[in-house]
Amino acid sequence: MKLKICGMKLNTTEVAQLRPDYLGFIFWEPSSRFFEGEIPELPHTINKVGVFVDAEIDYIINTVQKYQLQGLQLHGHETPDYCTKIAAELKKLNHKVDIIKVFSIKEEFDFDVLTPYENVCDYYLFDTKGKLPGGNGYTFNWSVLKNYPSTKPFFLSGGIGLNNLDKINEFMKTPESKYCYAIDVNSSFEIEPGLKNIEELQKFKEAL
């Protein structure tokens, strides 16, 4: 099981020492975790993911190049056509960049909306539907994923913290977990927005 720690801002170097598989940097200005400045040098095993919300394609491509991102997380209302255009631009770069399309869930979800995205993104990410695009601090009903129709690997996100370890363990015993590729964490491990609790993250990573 892979681990993605999102909302990096204030103590990236310390979090990187835990060697998660992915670190997420939010490039959406209204976010309290909006990232600007320089990303410190990271172990080569860590993939840098940029999180965007309905951003201009030029802005995304420039950010990918500036920070040498390995992944894009599209957290808005990006259409399949938009994702196709992004993928075409990314192919012009000299390194592979995965596209992760986010879908927000509460109690139910129409998985038919995934169909047009099957050939234009590399992963899905399922998050909790809330007031903000991410970082809302609570989980959605994972049993909804019983109806997951795809074989595309997905990230499981939305308010996941130490108190969810038993729930994750139970979920991983179910058929709907078959394509669960990674666990994504953020707000439940924060002292304040962008400042992560290293001790709690270490406990979670070891347990995971």
Coordinates of N, CA and C in Angstrom, one line a residue:
M1 N 0.8 -1.2 0.0 CA 0.0 0.0 0.0 C 0.9 1.3 0.0
K2 N 0.6 2.1 -1.0 CA 1.4 3.4 -1.0 C 0.8 4.4 -0.1
L3 N 1.6 5.4 0.3 CA 1.2 6.5 1.1 C 1.5 7.8 0.5
K4 N 0.5 8.7 0.4 CA 0.6 10.0 -0.1 C 0.3 11.0 1.1
I5 N 1.2 11.9 1.4 CA 1.0 13.0 2.4 C 0.8 14.3 1.6
C6 N -0.4 14.9 1.8 CA -0.7 16.0 1.0 C -0.7 17.3 1.8
G7 N -0.8 18.5 1.1 CA -0.8 19.7 1.8 C 0.5 20.1 2.4
M8 N 1.6 19.8 1.7 CA 2.9 20.1 2.3 C 3.2 21.6 2.2
K9 N 3.8 22.2 3.2 CA 4.1 23.6 3.2 C 5.2 24.0 4.2
L10 N 5.0 23.7 5.5 CA 5.9 24.3 6.5 C 7.0 23.4 7.0
N11 N 6.9 22.0 6.9 CA 7.9 21.2 7.4 C 8.1 20.0 6.4
T12 N 8.3 20.3 5.2 CA 8.5 19.3 4.1 C 9.7 18.4 4.3
T13 N 10.8 19.0 4.7 CA 12.0 18.2 4.9 C 11.8 17.1 5.9
E14 N 11.2 17.5 7.1 CA 11.0 16.5 8.1 C 10.0 15.4 7.7
V15 N 9.0 15.8 7.0 CA 8.0 14.8 6.5 C 8.7 13.8 5.5
A16 N 9.5 14.4 4.6 CA 10.2 13.6 3.6 C 11.1 12.5 4.2
Q17 N 11.6 12.8 5.4 CA 12.5 11.8 6.1 C 11.7 10.5 6.5
L18 N 10.4 10.6 6.5 CA 9.6 9.4 6.7 C 9.4 8.5 5.4
R19 N 9.9 9.1 4.3 CA 9.9 8.4 3.0 C 8.5 7.9 2.6
P20 N 7.6 8.8 2.5 CA 6.3 8.4 1.9 C 6.5 8.2 0.4
D21 N 5.5 7.6 -0.3 CA 5.7 7.4 -1.7 C 5.4 8.7 -2.5
Y22 N 4.5 9.5 -2.0 CA 4.1 10.8 -2.6 C 4.0 11.9 -1.6
L23 N 4.4 13.1 -2.0 CA 4.1 14.3 -1.3 C 3.3 15.3 -2.2
G24 N 2.2 15.8 -1.6 CA 1.4 16.7 -2.4 C 1.6 18.1 -2.0
F25 N 1.7 19.0 -3.1 CA 1.8 20.4 -2.9 C 0.6 21.1 -3.6
I26 N -0.1 22.0 -2.8 CA -1.3 22.5 -3.3 C -1.0 23.9 -4.0
F27 N -1.4 23.9 -5.3 CA -1.2 25.2 -6.1 C -2.6 25.8 -6.4
W28 N -3.3 26.0 -5.4 CA -4.6 26.7 -5.5 C -4.7 27.8 -4.5
E29 N -4.6 29.0 -4.9 CA -4.4 30.1 -4.0 C -5.4 30.3 -2.8
P30 N -6.7 29.9 -2.9 CA -7.6 30.1 -1.8 C -7.3 29.1 -0.6
S31 N -6.5 28.1 -0.9 CA -6.2 27.1 0.1 C -5.2 27.7 1.2
S32 N -5.5 27.3 2.5 CA -4.6 27.7 3.6 C -3.3 27.0 3.5
R33 N -3.2 26.0 2.6 CA -2.0 25.2 2.4 C -1.3 25.5 1.0
F34 N -1.7 26.6 0.4 CA -1.2 27.1 -0.9 C 0.4 27.1 -0.8
F35 N 1.0 26.5 -1.7 CA 2.5 26.4 -1.7 C 3.1 27.4 -2.7
E36 N 4.1 28.1 -2.1 CA 4.9 28.9 -3.0 C 6.3 28.9 -2.4
G37 N 7.3 29.3 -3.2 CA 8.7 29.2 -2.7 C 9.3 28.0 -3.4
E38 N 10.3 27.4 -2.7 CA 11.1 26.3 -3.3 C 10.8 25.0 -2.5
I39 N 10.7 23.9 -3.3 CA 10.6 22.6 -2.6 C 12.0 22.1 -2.3
P40 N 12.3 21.7 -1.1 CA 13.6 21.3 -0.7 C 14.0 20.0 -1.5
E41 N 15.2 19.7 -1.6 CA 15.7 18.5 -2.2 C 15.1 17.2 -1.5
L42 N 14.5 16.3 -2.3 CA 13.8 15.2 -1.7 C 14.5 13.9 -2.1
P43 N 14.3 12.8 -1.3 CA 14.8 11.5 -1.8 C 14.2 11.2 -3.2
H44 N 14.9 10.5 -4.0 CA 14.4 10.3 -5.4 C 13.3 9.3 -5.4
T45 N 13.0 8.6 -4.3 CA 11.9 7.6 -4.2 C 10.6 8.3 -4.0
I46 N 10.6 9.6 -3.6 CA 9.4 10.4 -3.4 C 8.9 11.1 -4.6
N47 N 7.6 10.8 -5.0 CA 7.0 11.5 -6.1 C 6.4 12.8 -5.7
K48 N 6.6 13.9 -6.4 CA 6.0 15.2 -6.1 C 4.8 15.4 -6.9
V49 N 3.7 15.6 -6.2 CA 2.4 15.8 -6.9 C 1.9 17.2 -6.7
G50 N 1.5 17.9 -7.8 CA 0.9 19.2 -7.7 C -0.6 19.1 -7.7
V51 N -1.2 19.8 -6.8 CA -2.7 19.7 -6.7 C -3.3 21.0 -7.3
F52 N -4.2 20.9 -8.2 CA -4.7 22.1 -8.9 C -6.2 22.0 -9.0
V53 N -6.9 23.2 -9.0 CA -8.3 23.2 -9.0 C -8.7 24.1 -10.2
D54 N -9.2 23.5 -11.3 CA -9.7 24.2 -12.5 C -8.7 25.3 -12.9
A55 N -7.4 24.9 -13.0 CA -6.4 25.9 -13.3 C -6.2 26.0 -14.8
E56 N -5.6 27.1 -15.2 CA -5.2 27.3 -16.6 C -4.1 26.3 -17.0
I57 N -4.2 25.7 -18.2 CA -3.3 24.7 -18.6 C -1.9 25.2 -18.6
D58 N -1.7 26.4 -19.0 CA -0.3 27.0 -19.1 C 0.3 27.1 -17.7
Y59 N -0.6 27.5 -16.7 CA -0.1 27.6 -15.3 C 0.3 26.2 -14.8
I60 N -0.4 25.2 -15.1 CA -0.1 23.8 -14.7 C 1.2 23.4 -15.3
I61 N 1.4 23.6 -16.6 CA 2.6 23.1 -17.3 C 3.8 23.9 -16.7
N62 N 3.7 25.2 -16.5 CA 4.8 26.0 -16.0 C 5.2 25.5 -14.6
T63 N 4.2 25.1 -13.8 CA 4.4 24.6 -12.4 C 5.1 23.3 -12.4
V64 N 4.6 22.4 -13.3 CA 5.3 21.1 -13.5 C 6.8 21.3 -13.8
Q65 N 7.1 22.2 -14.7 CA 8.5 22.4 -15.1 C 9.3 23.0 -14.0
K66 N 8.7 24.0 -13.3 CA 9.4 24.7 -12.3 C 9.8 23.7 -11.1
Y67 N 8.9 22.9 -10.7 CA 9.1 22.0 -9.6 C 9.4 20.6 -10.0
Q68 N 9.5 20.3 -11.3 CA 9.8 18.9 -11.7 C 8.8 17.9 -11.1
L69 N 7.5 18.2 -11.2 CA 6.5 17.3 -10.6 C 6.4 16.0 -11.3
Q70 N 6.1 15.0 -10.6 CA 5.9 13.7 -11.2 C 4.4 13.3 -11.3
G71 N 3.5 14.1 -10.7 CA 2.1 13.9 -10.8 C 1.3 15.1 -10.7
L72 N 0.1 15.1 -11.3 CA -0.9 16.2 -11.2 C -2.1 15.6 -10.6
Q73 N -2.7 16.3 -9.6 CA -3.9 15.9 -9.0 C -5.0 17.0 -9.3
L74 N -5.9 16.7 -10.1 CA -6.9 17.6 -10.6 C -8.2 17.6 -9.7
H75 N -8.4 18.6 -8.9 CA -9.3 18.6 -7.8 C -10.6 19.4 -8.1
G76 N -10.8 19.8 -9.3 CA -11.9 20.7 -9.6 C -12.9 20.0 -10.5
H77 N -13.4 20.7 -11.5 CA -14.5 20.2 -12.4 C -13.8 20.0 -13.8
E78 N -12.6 19.5 -13.8 CA -11.9 19.3 -15.1 C -12.6 18.3 -15.9
T79 N -12.8 18.6 -17.2 CA -13.5 17.7 -18.1 C -12.6 16.7 -18.7
P80 N -13.1 15.6 -19.3 CA -12.2 14.7 -20.1 C -11.4 15.4 -21.1
D81 N -12.1 16.4 -21.8 CA -11.4 17.1 -22.9 C -10.2 17.9 -22.3
Y82 N -10.4 18.5 -21.1 CA -9.3 19.2 -20.4 C -8.2 18.3 -20.1
C83 N -8.5 17.1 -19.6 CA -7.5 16.1 -19.2 C -6.7 15.7 -20.5
T84 N -7.4 15.5 -21.6 CA -6.8 15.1 -22.8 C -5.8 16.2 -23.3
K85 N -6.2 17.5 -23.2 CA -5.3 18.6 -23.5 C -4.0 18.6 -22.6
I86 N -4.3 18.4 -21.3 CA -3.2 18.4 -20.3 C -2.2 17.2 -20.7
A87 N -2.7 16.1 -21.0 CA -1.9 14.9 -21.3 C -1.1 15.2 -22.5
A88 N -1.6 15.9 -23.5 CA -0.9 16.2 -24.8 C 0.3 17.1 -24.5
E89 N 0.0 18.1 -23.6 CA 1.1 19.0 -23.2 C 2.2 18.4 -22.4
L90 N 1.8 17.4 -21.5 CA 2.7 16.7 -20.7 C 3.7 15.9 -21.5
K91 N 3.2 15.3 -22.6 CA 4.0 14.5 -23.5 C 5.2 15.2 -24.1
K92 N 5.0 16.5 -24.1 CA 6.1 17.3 -24.7 C 7.3 17.5 -23.7
L93 N 7.0 17.2 -22.5 CA 8.1 17.4 -21.5 C 9.0 16.2 -21.5
N94 N 10.1 16.3 -20.8 CA 11.1 15.2 -20.8 C 11.0 14.2 -19.7
H95 N 9.9 14.3 -18.9 CA 9.8 13.3 -17.9 C 8.3 12.9 -17.7
K96 N 8.0 11.7 -17.3 CA 6.6 11.2 -17.2 C 5.9 11.9 -16.0
V97 N 4.7 12.3 -16.3 CA 3.8 13.0 -15.3 C 2.5 12.3 -15.3
D98 N 2.1 11.7 -14.1 CA 0.8 11.0 -14.0 C -0.3 12.0 -13.7
I99 N -1.5 11.7 -14.3 CA -2.6 12.5 -14.0 C -3.6 11.7 -13.1
I100 N -3.9 12.4 -12.0 CA -4.8 11.8 -10.9 C -6.0 12.7 -10.9
K101 N -7.2 12.1 -11.3 CA -8.4 12.9 -11.3 C -9.2 12.6 -10.1
V102 N -9.6 13.7 -9.4 CA -10.3 13.5 -8.1 C -11.8 13.6 -8.3
F103 N -12.5 12.7 -7.6 CA -14.0 12.7 -7.5 C -14.4 12.7 -6.0
S104 N -15.4 13.5 -5.7 CA -15.8 13.7 -4.3 C -17.1 12.9 -4.1
I105 N -17.1 12.2 -2.9 CA -18.2 11.3 -2.6 C -18.7 11.6 -1.2
K106 N -20.0 11.4 -1.0 CA -20.5 11.5 0.4 C -21.1 10.2 0.8
E107 N -22.4 10.0 0.5 CA -23.1 8.8 0.8 C -23.3 7.9 -0.4
E108 N -23.3 8.5 -1.6 CA -23.5 7.8 -2.8 C -22.8 8.4 -4.0
F109 N -22.6 7.7 -5.1 CA -21.9 8.2 -6.2 C -22.3 7.5 -7.5
D110 N -22.4 8.3 -8.5 CA -22.7 7.7 -9.8 C -21.4 7.4 -10.6
F111 N -21.0 6.1 -10.6 CA -19.7 5.8 -11.2 C -19.7 5.9 -12.7
D112 N -20.8 6.1 -13.3 CA -20.9 6.3 -14.7 C -20.1 7.5 -15.2
V113 N -19.9 8.5 -14.3 CA -19.2 9.7 -14.6 C -17.7 9.4 -14.9
L114 N -17.2 8.2 -14.5 CA -15.8 7.9 -14.7 C -15.5 7.5 -16.1
T115 N -16.5 7.0 -16.8 CA -16.3 6.3 -18.1 C -15.5 7.2 -19.1
P116 N -15.8 8.5 -19.2 CA -15.1 9.4 -20.2 C -13.7 9.6 -19.8
Y117 N -13.3 9.3 -18.5 CA -12.0 9.6 -18.0 C -11.1 8.4 -18.1
E118 N -11.6 7.3 -18.5 CA -10.8 6.0 -18.4 C -9.5 6.1 -19.2
N119 N -9.6 6.8 -20.3 CA -8.4 6.8 -21.2 C -7.6 8.1 -21.1
V120 N -8.0 9.0 -20.2 CA -7.3 10.3 -20.2 C -6.6 10.6 -18.8
C121 N -6.7 9.6 -17.9 CA -5.9 9.8 -16.6 C -5.4 8.5 -16.2
D122 N -4.4 8.6 -15.3 CA -3.7 7.4 -14.8 C -4.2 6.8 -13.5
Y123 N -4.8 7.7 -12.7 CA -5.4 7.2 -11.4 C -6.6 8.0 -11.1
Y124 N -7.5 7.5 -10.3 CA -8.6 8.3 -9.7 C -8.2 8.5 -8.2
L125 N -8.8 9.5 -7.7 CA -8.7 9.8 -6.2 C -10.1 10.0 -5.7
F126 N -10.5 9.3 -4.7 CA -11.8 9.5 -4.1 C -11.7 10.2 -2.8
D127 N -12.3 11.3 -2.7 CA -12.2 12.2 -1.5 C -13.6 12.4 -1.0
T128 N -13.7 13.1 0.2 CA -15.0 13.4 0.8 C -15.6 14.7 0.2
K129 N -16.8 14.6 -0.1 CA -17.5 15.8 -0.7 C -17.7 16.8 0.5
G130 N -17.2 18.0 0.4 CA -17.4 19.0 1.5 C -17.4 20.4 0.9
K131 N -17.2 21.3 1.8 CA -17.3 22.7 1.4 C -16.1 23.1 0.6
L132 N -14.9 22.5 0.8 CA -13.7 22.8 0.1 C -13.3 21.6 -0.7
P133 N -12.5 21.8 -1.8 CA -12.0 20.7 -2.6 C -10.8 20.1 -1.9
G134 N -11.1 19.3 -0.9 CA -10.0 18.6 -0.1 C -9.8 19.3 1.3
G135 N -9.2 18.5 2.2 CA -8.9 19.1 3.5 C -10.1 19.3 4.4
N136 N -11.2 18.6 4.2 CA -12.4 18.8 5.0 C -12.4 18.1 6.3
G137 N -11.5 17.1 6.4 CA -11.3 16.4 7.7 C -12.2 15.3 8.1
Y138 N -13.0 14.8 7.2 CA -13.9 13.7 7.6 C -14.0 12.7 6.4
T139 N -14.3 11.4 6.7 CA -14.3 10.4 5.7 C -15.6 10.2 5.0
F140 N -15.6 9.7 3.8 CA -16.9 9.3 3.2 C -17.2 7.9 3.5
N141 N -18.4 7.4 3.0 CA -18.8 6.0 3.2 C -18.1 5.1 2.2
W142 N -17.1 4.4 2.7 CA -16.2 3.6 1.7 C -17.0 2.5 1.1
S143 N -18.1 2.1 1.7 CA -18.9 1.0 1.1 C -19.4 1.3 -0.2
V144 N -19.5 2.6 -0.5 CA -19.9 3.0 -1.9 C -19.0 2.4 -3.0
L145 N -17.8 2.1 -2.6 CA -16.8 1.6 -3.6 C -17.1 0.2 -4.0
K146 N -18.1 -0.5 -3.3 CA -18.5 -1.8 -3.8 C -19.0 -1.8 -5.2
N147 N -19.4 -0.6 -5.7 CA -19.9 -0.4 -7.1 C -18.9 0.1 -8.0
Y148 N -17.6 0.1 -7.6 CA -16.5 0.6 -8.5 C -16.4 -0.3 -9.7
P149 N -16.6 0.3 -10.9 CA -16.7 -0.5 -12.1 C -15.4 -0.7 -12.9
S150 N -14.3 0.0 -12.4 CA -13.1 0.1 -13.2 C -12.0 -0.8 -12.7
T151 N -11.0 -0.9 -13.5 CA -9.7 -1.6 -13.0 C -8.6 -0.6 -12.8
K152 N -8.9 0.7 -12.9 CA -7.9 1.7 -12.8 C -7.6 1.9 -11.3
P153 N -6.3 1.9 -10.9 CA -6.0 2.1 -9.5 C -6.4 3.4 -8.9
F154 N -6.8 3.4 -7.7 CA -7.2 4.7 -7.1 C -6.6 5.0 -5.7
F155 N -6.6 6.3 -5.4 CA -6.1 6.8 -4.1 C -7.4 6.9 -3.2
L156 N -7.3 6.5 -2.0 CA -8.4 6.7 -1.0 C -8.0 7.8 -0.1
S157 N -8.9 8.8 -0.1 CA -8.6 10.1 0.7 C -9.8 10.5 1.5
G158 N -9.7 11.6 2.2 CA -10.8 12.2 2.9 C -10.8 12.0 4.4
G159 N -10.1 12.9 5.1 CA -10.1 12.9 6.6 C -9.5 11.6 7.3
I160 N -8.6 10.9 6.6 CA -8.0 9.7 7.1 C -7.0 10.0 8.2
G161 N -7.1 9.4 9.4 CA -6.2 9.7 10.4 C -5.8 8.4 11.2
L162 N -5.1 8.5 12.3 CA -4.7 7.3 13.1 C -6.0 6.5 13.5
N163 N -7.1 7.2 13.8 CA -8.3 6.5 14.3 C -8.9 5.7 13.2
N164 N -8.4 5.8 12.0 CA -9.0 5.0 10.9 C -8.2 3.7 10.5
L165 N -7.2 3.4 11.3 CA -6.4 2.3 10.9 C -7.2 1.0 10.9
D166 N -8.0 0.8 11.9 CA -8.9 -0.4 12.0 C -9.8 -0.5 10.8
K167 N -10.4 0.7 10.4 CA -11.3 0.8 9.3 C -10.6 0.4 8.0
I168 N -9.3 0.9 7.9 CA -8.5 0.6 6.7 C -8.3 -0.9 6.6
N169 N -7.9 -1.4 7.7 CA -7.6 -2.9 7.8 C -8.8 -3.7 7.3
E170 N -10.0 -3.3 7.8 CA -11.2 -4.0 7.4 C -11.5 -3.8 5.9
F171 N -11.3 -2.6 5.5 CA -11.6 -2.2 4.1 C -10.7 -3.1 3.2
M172 N -9.4 -3.3 3.6 CA -8.5 -4.0 2.7 C -8.8 -5.5 2.6
K173 N -9.7 -6.0 3.4 CA -10.2 -7.4 3.3 C -11.4 -7.5 2.4
T174 N -11.9 -6.4 1.9 CA -13.1 -6.5 1.1 C -12.7 -6.5 -0.4
P175 N -13.6 -7.0 -1.3 CA -13.4 -7.0 -2.7 C -13.2 -5.6 -3.3
E176 N -13.9 -4.6 -2.7 CA -13.8 -3.2 -3.3 C -12.5 -2.6 -3.1
S177 N -11.6 -3.2 -2.3 CA -10.3 -2.6 -2.1 C -9.3 -3.1 -3.1
K178 N -9.7 -4.0 -4.0 CA -8.8 -4.6 -5.0 C -7.9 -3.6 -5.7
Y179 N -8.5 -2.5 -6.1 CA -7.7 -1.5 -6.9 C -7.3 -0.3 -6.1
C180 N -7.4 -0.4 -4.8 CA -6.9 0.7 -3.9 C -5.4 0.7 -3.9
Y181 N -4.9 1.7 -4.5 CA -3.4 1.8 -4.8 C -2.7 2.5 -3.6
A182 N -3.3 3.5 -3.1 CA -2.6 4.4 -2.1 C -3.6 5.0 -1.1
I183 N -3.1 5.3 0.1 CA -3.9 6.1 1.1 C -3.3 7.5 1.1
D184 N -4.3 8.5 1.0 CA -3.9 9.9 1.0 C -4.3 10.5 2.3
V185 N -3.4 11.2 3.0 CA -3.7 11.9 4.2 C -3.3 13.3 4.2
N186 N -3.9 14.1 5.0 CA -3.6 15.5 5.1 C -4.0 16.1 6.4
S187 N -5.2 16.7 6.5 CA -5.6 17.5 7.6 C -5.7 16.8 9.0
S188 N -5.9 15.5 9.0 CA -5.9 14.8 10.3 C -4.6 14.7 10.9
F189 N -3.5 15.0 10.2 CA -2.2 14.9 10.8 C -1.5 16.3 10.9
E190 N -2.3 17.3 11.1 CA -1.8 18.7 11.1 C -1.9 19.3 12.5
I191 N -0.8 20.1 12.8 CA -0.8 20.9 14.0 C -1.5 22.2 13.6
E192 N -1.3 22.7 12.4 CA -2.0 23.8 11.8 C -1.9 23.6 10.3
P193 N -2.6 24.3 9.5 CA -2.6 24.0 8.0 C -1.2 24.1 7.5
G194 N -0.7 23.0 6.9 CA 0.6 22.9 6.3 C 1.7 22.5 7.2
L195 N 1.4 22.4 8.5 CA 2.4 21.9 9.5 C 2.0 20.5 10.0
K196 N 2.8 19.5 9.6 CA 2.4 18.1 9.9 C 2.9 17.6 11.2
N197 N 2.2 16.8 11.8 CA 2.6 16.1 13.1 C 3.4 14.9 12.7
I198 N 4.8 15.0 12.8 CA 5.7 14.0 12.4 C 5.5 12.7 13.2
E199 N 5.3 12.8 14.5 CA 5.2 11.6 15.3 C 4.0 10.8 14.9
E200 N 2.9 11.5 14.7 CA 1.6 10.7 14.3 C 1.7 10.2 12.9
L201 N 2.4 10.9 12.0 CA 2.6 10.4 10.6 C 3.4 9.1 10.7
Q202 N 4.5 9.1 11.5 CA 5.4 8.0 11.6 C 4.6 6.8 12.1
K203 N 3.8 7.0 13.1 CA 2.9 5.9 13.7 C 2.0 5.3 12.6
F204 N 1.4 6.2 11.8 CA 0.5 5.8 10.8 C 1.2 5.0 9.7
K205 N 2.3 5.5 9.2 CA 3.1 4.9 8.2 C 3.5 3.5 8.6
E206 N 4.0 3.3 9.8 CA 4.4 2.0 10.3 C 3.3 1.1 10.4
A207 N 2.1 1.6 10.9 CA 1.0 0.7 11.0 C 0.4 0.3 9.6
L208 N 0.5 1.3 8.6 CA 0.0 1.0 7.3 C 0.8 -0.1 6.6

